[in-house]
XYZ file of N, CA and C in Angstrom:
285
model
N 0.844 -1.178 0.000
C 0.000 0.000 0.000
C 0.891 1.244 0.000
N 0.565 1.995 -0.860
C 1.621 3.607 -0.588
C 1.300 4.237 0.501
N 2.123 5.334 0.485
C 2.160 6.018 2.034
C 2.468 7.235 1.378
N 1.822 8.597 1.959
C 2.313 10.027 1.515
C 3.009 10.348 3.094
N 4.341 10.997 2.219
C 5.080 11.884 3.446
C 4.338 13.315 3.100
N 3.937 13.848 3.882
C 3.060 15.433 4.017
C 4.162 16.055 5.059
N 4.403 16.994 4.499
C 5.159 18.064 5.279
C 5.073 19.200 4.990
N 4.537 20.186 6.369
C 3.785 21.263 6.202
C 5.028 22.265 7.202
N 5.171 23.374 6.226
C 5.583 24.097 6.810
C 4.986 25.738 7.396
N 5.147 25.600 8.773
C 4.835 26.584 9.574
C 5.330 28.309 8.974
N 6.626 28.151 9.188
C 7.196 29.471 9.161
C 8.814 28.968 8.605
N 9.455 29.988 7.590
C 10.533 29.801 6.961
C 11.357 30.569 7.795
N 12.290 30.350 8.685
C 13.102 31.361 9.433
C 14.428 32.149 8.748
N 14.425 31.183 7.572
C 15.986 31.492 7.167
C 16.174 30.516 5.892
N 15.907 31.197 4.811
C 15.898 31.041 3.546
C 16.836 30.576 2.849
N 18.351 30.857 3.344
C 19.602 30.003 3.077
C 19.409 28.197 3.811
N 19.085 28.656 4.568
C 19.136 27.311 5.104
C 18.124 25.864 4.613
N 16.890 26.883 4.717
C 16.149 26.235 3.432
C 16.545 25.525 2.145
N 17.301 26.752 1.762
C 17.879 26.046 0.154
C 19.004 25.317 0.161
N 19.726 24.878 0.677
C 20.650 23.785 1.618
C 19.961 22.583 1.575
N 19.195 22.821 1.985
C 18.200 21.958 2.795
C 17.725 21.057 1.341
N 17.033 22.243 0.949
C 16.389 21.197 -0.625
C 16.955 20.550 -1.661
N 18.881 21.492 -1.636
C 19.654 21.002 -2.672
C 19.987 19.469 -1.926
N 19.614 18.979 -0.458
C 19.941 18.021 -0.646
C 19.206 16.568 -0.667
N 17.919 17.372 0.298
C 16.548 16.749 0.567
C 15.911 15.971 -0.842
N 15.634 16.737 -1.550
C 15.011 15.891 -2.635
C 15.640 14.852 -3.547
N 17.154 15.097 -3.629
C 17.508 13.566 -4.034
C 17.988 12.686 -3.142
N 17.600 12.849 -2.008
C 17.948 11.872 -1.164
C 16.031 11.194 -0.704
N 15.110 12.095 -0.957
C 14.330 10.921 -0.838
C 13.689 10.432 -2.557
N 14.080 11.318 -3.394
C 14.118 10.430 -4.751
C 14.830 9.441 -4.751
N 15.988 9.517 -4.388
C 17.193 8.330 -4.186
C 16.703 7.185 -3.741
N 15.870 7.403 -2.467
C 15.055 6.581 -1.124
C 13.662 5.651 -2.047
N 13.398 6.577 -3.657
C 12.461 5.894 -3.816
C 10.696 6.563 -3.264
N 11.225 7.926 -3.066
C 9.935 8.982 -3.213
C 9.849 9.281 -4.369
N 8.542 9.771 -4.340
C 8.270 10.317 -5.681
C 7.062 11.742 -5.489
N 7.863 13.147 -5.518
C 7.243 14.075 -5.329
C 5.710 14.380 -5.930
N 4.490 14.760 -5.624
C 3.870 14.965 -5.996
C 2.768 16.452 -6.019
N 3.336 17.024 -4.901
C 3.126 18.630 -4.959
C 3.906 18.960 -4.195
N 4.398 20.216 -4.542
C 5.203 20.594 -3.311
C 4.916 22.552 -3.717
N 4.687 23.556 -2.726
C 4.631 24.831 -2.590
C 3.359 25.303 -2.206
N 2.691 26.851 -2.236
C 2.085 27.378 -1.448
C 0.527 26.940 -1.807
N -0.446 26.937 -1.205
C -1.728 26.755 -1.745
C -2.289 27.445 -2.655
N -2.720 27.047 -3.632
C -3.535 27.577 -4.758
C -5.737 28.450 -4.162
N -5.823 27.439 -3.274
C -6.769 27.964 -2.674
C -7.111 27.151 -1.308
N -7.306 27.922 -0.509
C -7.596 26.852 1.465
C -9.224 27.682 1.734
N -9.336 26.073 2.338
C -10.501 26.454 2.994
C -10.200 25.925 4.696
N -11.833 25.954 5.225
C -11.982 25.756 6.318
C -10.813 26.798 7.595
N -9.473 26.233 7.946
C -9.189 26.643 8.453
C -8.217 28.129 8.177
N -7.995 27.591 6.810
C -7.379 28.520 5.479
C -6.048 29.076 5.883
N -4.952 28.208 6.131
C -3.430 28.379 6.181
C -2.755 28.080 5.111
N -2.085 29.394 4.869
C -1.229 29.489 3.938
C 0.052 29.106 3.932
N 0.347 27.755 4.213
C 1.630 27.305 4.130
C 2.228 26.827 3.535
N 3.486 26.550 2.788
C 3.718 25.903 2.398
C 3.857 24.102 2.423
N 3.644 23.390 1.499
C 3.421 22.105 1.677
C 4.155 21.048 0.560
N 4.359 19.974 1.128
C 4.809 19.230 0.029
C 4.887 17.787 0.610
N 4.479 16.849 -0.992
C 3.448 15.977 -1.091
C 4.360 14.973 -1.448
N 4.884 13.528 -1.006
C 5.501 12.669 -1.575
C 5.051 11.403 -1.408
N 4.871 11.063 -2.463
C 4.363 9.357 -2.169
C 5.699 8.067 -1.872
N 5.610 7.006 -1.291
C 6.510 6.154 -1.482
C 5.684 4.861 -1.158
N 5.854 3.670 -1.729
C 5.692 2.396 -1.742
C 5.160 1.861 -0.109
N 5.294 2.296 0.369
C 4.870 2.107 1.724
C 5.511 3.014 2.746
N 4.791 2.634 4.096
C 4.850 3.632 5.355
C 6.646 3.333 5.342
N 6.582 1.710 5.499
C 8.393 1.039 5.904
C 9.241 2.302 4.962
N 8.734 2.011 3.591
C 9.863 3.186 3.383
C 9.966 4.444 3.281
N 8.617 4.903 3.370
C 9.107 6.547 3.894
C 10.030 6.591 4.884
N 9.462 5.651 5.815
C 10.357 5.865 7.894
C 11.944 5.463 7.376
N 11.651 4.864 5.962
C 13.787 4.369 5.779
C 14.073 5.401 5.246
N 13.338 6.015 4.280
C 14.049 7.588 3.650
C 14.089 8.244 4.834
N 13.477 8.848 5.759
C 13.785 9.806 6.709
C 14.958 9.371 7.503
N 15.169 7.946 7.309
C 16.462 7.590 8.396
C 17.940 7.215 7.707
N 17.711 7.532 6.043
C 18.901 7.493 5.975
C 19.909 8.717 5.737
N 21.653 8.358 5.593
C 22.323 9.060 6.098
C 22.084 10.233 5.547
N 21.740 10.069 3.786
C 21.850 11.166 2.964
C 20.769 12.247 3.573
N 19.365 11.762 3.821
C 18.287 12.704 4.498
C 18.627 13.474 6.010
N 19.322 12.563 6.177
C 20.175 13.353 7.815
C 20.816 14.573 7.879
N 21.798 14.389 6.516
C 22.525 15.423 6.471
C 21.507 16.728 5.705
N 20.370 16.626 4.968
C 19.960 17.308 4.970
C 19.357 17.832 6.003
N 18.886 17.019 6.886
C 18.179 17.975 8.146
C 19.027 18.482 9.025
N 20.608 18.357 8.711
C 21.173 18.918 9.455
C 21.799 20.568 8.680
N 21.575 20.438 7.359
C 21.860 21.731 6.744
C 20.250 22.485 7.184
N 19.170 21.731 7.306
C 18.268 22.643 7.552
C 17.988 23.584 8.865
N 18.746 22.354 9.780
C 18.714 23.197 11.642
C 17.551 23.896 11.862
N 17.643 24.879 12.832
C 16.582 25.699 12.814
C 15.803 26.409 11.765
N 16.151 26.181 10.524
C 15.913 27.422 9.454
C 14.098 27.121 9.299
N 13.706 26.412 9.777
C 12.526 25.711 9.741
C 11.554 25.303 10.593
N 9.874 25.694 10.587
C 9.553 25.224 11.544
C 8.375 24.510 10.869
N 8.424 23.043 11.049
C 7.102 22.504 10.457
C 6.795 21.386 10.737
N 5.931 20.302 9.992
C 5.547 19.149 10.625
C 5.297 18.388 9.652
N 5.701 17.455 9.263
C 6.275 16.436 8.580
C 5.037 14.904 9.350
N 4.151 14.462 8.441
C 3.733 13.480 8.685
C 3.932 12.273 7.558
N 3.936 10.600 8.322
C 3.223 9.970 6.985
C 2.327 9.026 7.401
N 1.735 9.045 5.782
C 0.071 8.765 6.176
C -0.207 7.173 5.303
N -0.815 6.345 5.626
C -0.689 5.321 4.589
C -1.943 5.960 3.874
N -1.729 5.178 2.533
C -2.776 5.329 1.627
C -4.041 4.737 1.715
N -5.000 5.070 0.851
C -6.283 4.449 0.780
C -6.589 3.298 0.318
């Protein structure tokens, strides 16, 4: 069954760090065997209507999202990201 990694970001503190962050983040969970499927600001929100940024990745299952987030290459991106970031990162199995 697939699994989406959803990761929503709160507030961007620091925009260098960010882009660090992405030059290394996305081929390390492409690498992992994600496969992006939206990623940036909302086109239109309802209900609670937050404008955050977001981004959408599917992978083959929950097992391997939790292995992309744990390997080395994704590490070192969250370590170029540090504080520059405040958000929340879920994954969800599919339907």
């Amino acid at each position: 069954m697939p699994a989406y990694w959803i990761s929503s970001y709160r507030a961007i503190d620091d925009a260098e760090r960010m882009a660090a962050y992405a030059a290394l983040a996305v081929p390390a969970l492409t690498g992992a065997g994600g496969r992006f499927l939206a990623r940036g600001l909302p086109e239109q929100v309802y209900e609670a209507g937050l404008e955050e940024r977001v981004v959408l990745i599917e992978f083959d299952s929950v097992e391997a999202a939790r292995a992309a987030h744990d390997t080395p290459a994704y590490q070192e991106a969250l370590a170029a990201l540090g504080d520059g970031a405040e958000r929340d990162i879920r994954i969800v199995p599919g339907a």
